Amino acid sequence: MSHIHFILFLLGYLTMHPFATKAAGIDSLFAHYFNHAQTFADAYPREKVHLHFDNTSYYAGDTIWFKAYVVTAENNQPSTISTPLYVELIDQMGYTTNKQIIKLENGEGYGQIPLTEYVLSGYYEVRAYTKWMLAFNETQYFSRTFPIYRWLSDNHQKDRSIAMYNWDPSFRLRPREKKNKLSLHFFPEGGQLVQGITSVVAFKAESKDTINVCLSGEIQQNTNVTSFETLHEGMGYFMYTPAAEPSTAHVIWNDKKYSFKLPKALPAGYVLRVEKRGNQYEICVMRNEQTSREDTVAVFFSHQGRPITYHIVKWENKNTNRFLLPTETLPTGIMQVSLINSRCETLCERFCYVMPQKNPLQLKVRSNTILYTPYAPIACHLSLKDSTGNPVKGKISVAIRDWEASDYMEYDNTLFTDLLLTSDLKGYIHQPGYYFADTSPQRLRKLDLLLLIHGWRKYDMPTAMGIKEFTPRYQPEKELTLHGQVLSIILKKAQPDMEVSILTRTDSLFAAGITYTDSTGYFNLPVMPFEETMEAIFQTHKPGKPRNRMCLVKLFRNFQPSLRILTYNELNPLWNNSNKLEWLARFNDSVYQDSVFGSDSHWISEVTIKAKKRQQDLNTIRFEQSVFAFYDVEQLLEEERDKGKDYITISDFLKDINSGIIKKYGGIEEFVNGKHDITWKDESINAVKYIIFCKGVGVHNMLQDKNFETGYSHMLDNYKYNDRDWTEQPHSEYGRWGVICNIITKDGWNPHLRYDYTRGIRYTTIKGYTHPLEFYSPQYLPSQPLPSNDRRRTLYWNPNIETDENGEATIHCFNASKSTFLTISAETIHDGQPASLNIHSIGLDEPKTDHLQLRNARYRL
């Protein structure tokens, strides 16, 4: 056949079969989207991070020990994308009180955060992320909230005590969610309602002062009444067929009636429904008569941003299309189901969960007894096996805690729940282990309900499929680098071709280097690996000029996620009650004491009888209640200078950081290291370490004796009250005591030295990798005297316990000074499978594991 005849034949065929041509084009278009998304997933793999902590709560003066696991999101294999991992401790207002940089090796690292005496009690957030995790539009990072209690000592505060600080409203940085007494939020399956199409609508009820909300209600549409009620954690669902005008849900809660409008339905569009049926999912796509027939849609199934398969919807003159998807070949974890049209617009989207198809990694533990006497030796035996029962040689992070002294929440976060559930959901998930306790239909229904409410568009499909342009905010970080910009002082104009020299110094290392800014004033400096901190001096100089150039040196090192809202559950944790077993531990203590001293003897606790201590405790409480603003000046000053701002005096700094305090409170008195001094507002800000504002009455009669033991002893040493009436401040809202500005200077401060900076030079401190310390675990031998009081809550911590060829490892440590049961927390990951357990030597109910196939096991240590 000649070329001309072939072309004529092809034109005739296409004319006679336009629908076949269109279908082929649509198939090719969606195949192109699928392939491009595969390429995108290869080019931009994601990371996840989990921190395993030695405990679940802490006291001021403790140390937070942690092990970091960083994996690729798609297969949970150790990540080699990033080397530095950033771990931050954020206080209740949103200020970063501590920042660590952990050096990752094969996706793992470990470190510690010391809680110094300057850490105020409260609820703190620990965040962990790599720079690459912040490179995407949908920012993801690890977050966990801990209570940090007031300093614990024999003669000071009670256990689990948190001070109530009256923070000034202008001081708060962390966003706060404004909640009504009762709120009801609706979440249509797939994200939207369409008129005339029956849809699943999930809902979540929340209250500003209650953790669990249980309610019931009904929706009336003409003569039809739909009843509903909460199933779990204030969540529930109902079936709803919307009309043009949204219906009203009437609910009853605490014997009161409330009304809430449902979302408005679209006049035309699609509804997506996904239901689990045995080992497969039934997917249903529906449209109403008003929806255009011109467009074609397809359902894409994606896991961690990578499409697994897709299905083009064939309507066949119907408004409903159903098809089945087997789960045997799907990866374990959350699947993102997206309904996409030919223009790559996401019309509907929801999450579903795929349970593991094989046995999980098996992590077990046993010990030599269930109740340990004071200072008794502890032996715990670990066993690690793969899904087929073969021993695994690997590393396990292990924490052994005093069960009674530790806070424990059933179904708490673990490596398993973080990697396979919560890291892919939006918002705080309370007790995530609950959803994996078994695989009953009711439990799976609650898990699906959780996904309907907390699912979100983590992976933007139009971007992955090449419709939207994507440029990552940051590049993967293989080493520590300094990236900065040089600006002019007044106009903040970029300074091109500027010579930037840097001198760095530690106790054992000195280095120097020179670089030049580009046409936009930017420069980059690689940093040799080092630990802890290094003093650095940046000097700017214009080549050919005799003097240094007076410039601002910005450093781009304050990349971090935005502050999130802390939920009511996080700020009001409900710990499991251990009171029912305390009597057994105390009885055992009595038996132990009789064995040491004899049954006719009495063990009298050491008592210091001083009425003065009660006054000291009262003074400490009054001080805590007086504090309404706290500034870590060194850190805030570095952050502001990194942004290109600079300050010379204290007053300039405070006016810019929080002008509301200066305007609101008149008659402020300055105390510098405990001495009254009204001239310091014009002194150099470079000499200051902390600034704390207090109501004057809160520090009255404070520190009459500096030798008492208190978590604020160092802090209070600087606040000795100057015995004077401030009667000249009658307009102060705090009465005649006024307001005290307590200024604490830097370590080694000398009042005879100037702390002003030199022309064209910036002094700063560069943060290096955290030097991991070894957890101290004492050994008590019969030949050695025992201490009078060992109040350790974490009895043992090791981030790298290694199992042998048989998959076994044994831990030896010693109990503290009272009888107790144990809480053992262990976590590991092997071949992409996470395993974790939180287990007790004796439990309130029964120990829980994170593995569905092990749900019938009974671990009694």
Tab-separated table of C-alpha atoms in Angstrom, residues 29 99 132 233 314 329 392 472 484 509 542 568 712 721 724 727 763 844:
chain	number	residue	atom	x	y	z
A	29	LEU	CA	-2.901	11.078	28.684
A	99	LYS	CA	18.521	22.983	69.476
A	132	TRP	CA	15.072	18.128	53.024
A	233	GLU	CA	-12.716	10.062	70.510
A	314	LYS	CA	-16.079	3.921	32.168
A	329	THR	CA	-0.071	-6.466	45.901
A	392	VAL	CA	17.829	-11.132	63.317
A	472	PRO	CA	12.299	22.476	46.280
A	484	GLY	CA	24.487	33.868	54.059
A	509	LEU	CA	40.568	23.772	66.880
A	542	LYS	CA	35.692	45.607	50.023
A	568	TYR	CA	-6.243	19.959	74.581
A	712	TYR	CA	15.511	27.870	90.612
A	721	TYR	CA	15.040	41.650	96.629
A	724	ARG	CA	12.403	49.210	99.210
A	727	THR	CA	5.562	54.222	96.302
A	763	TYR	CA	30.543	37.695	66.264
A	844	LEU	CA	-3.021	-2.951	84.866
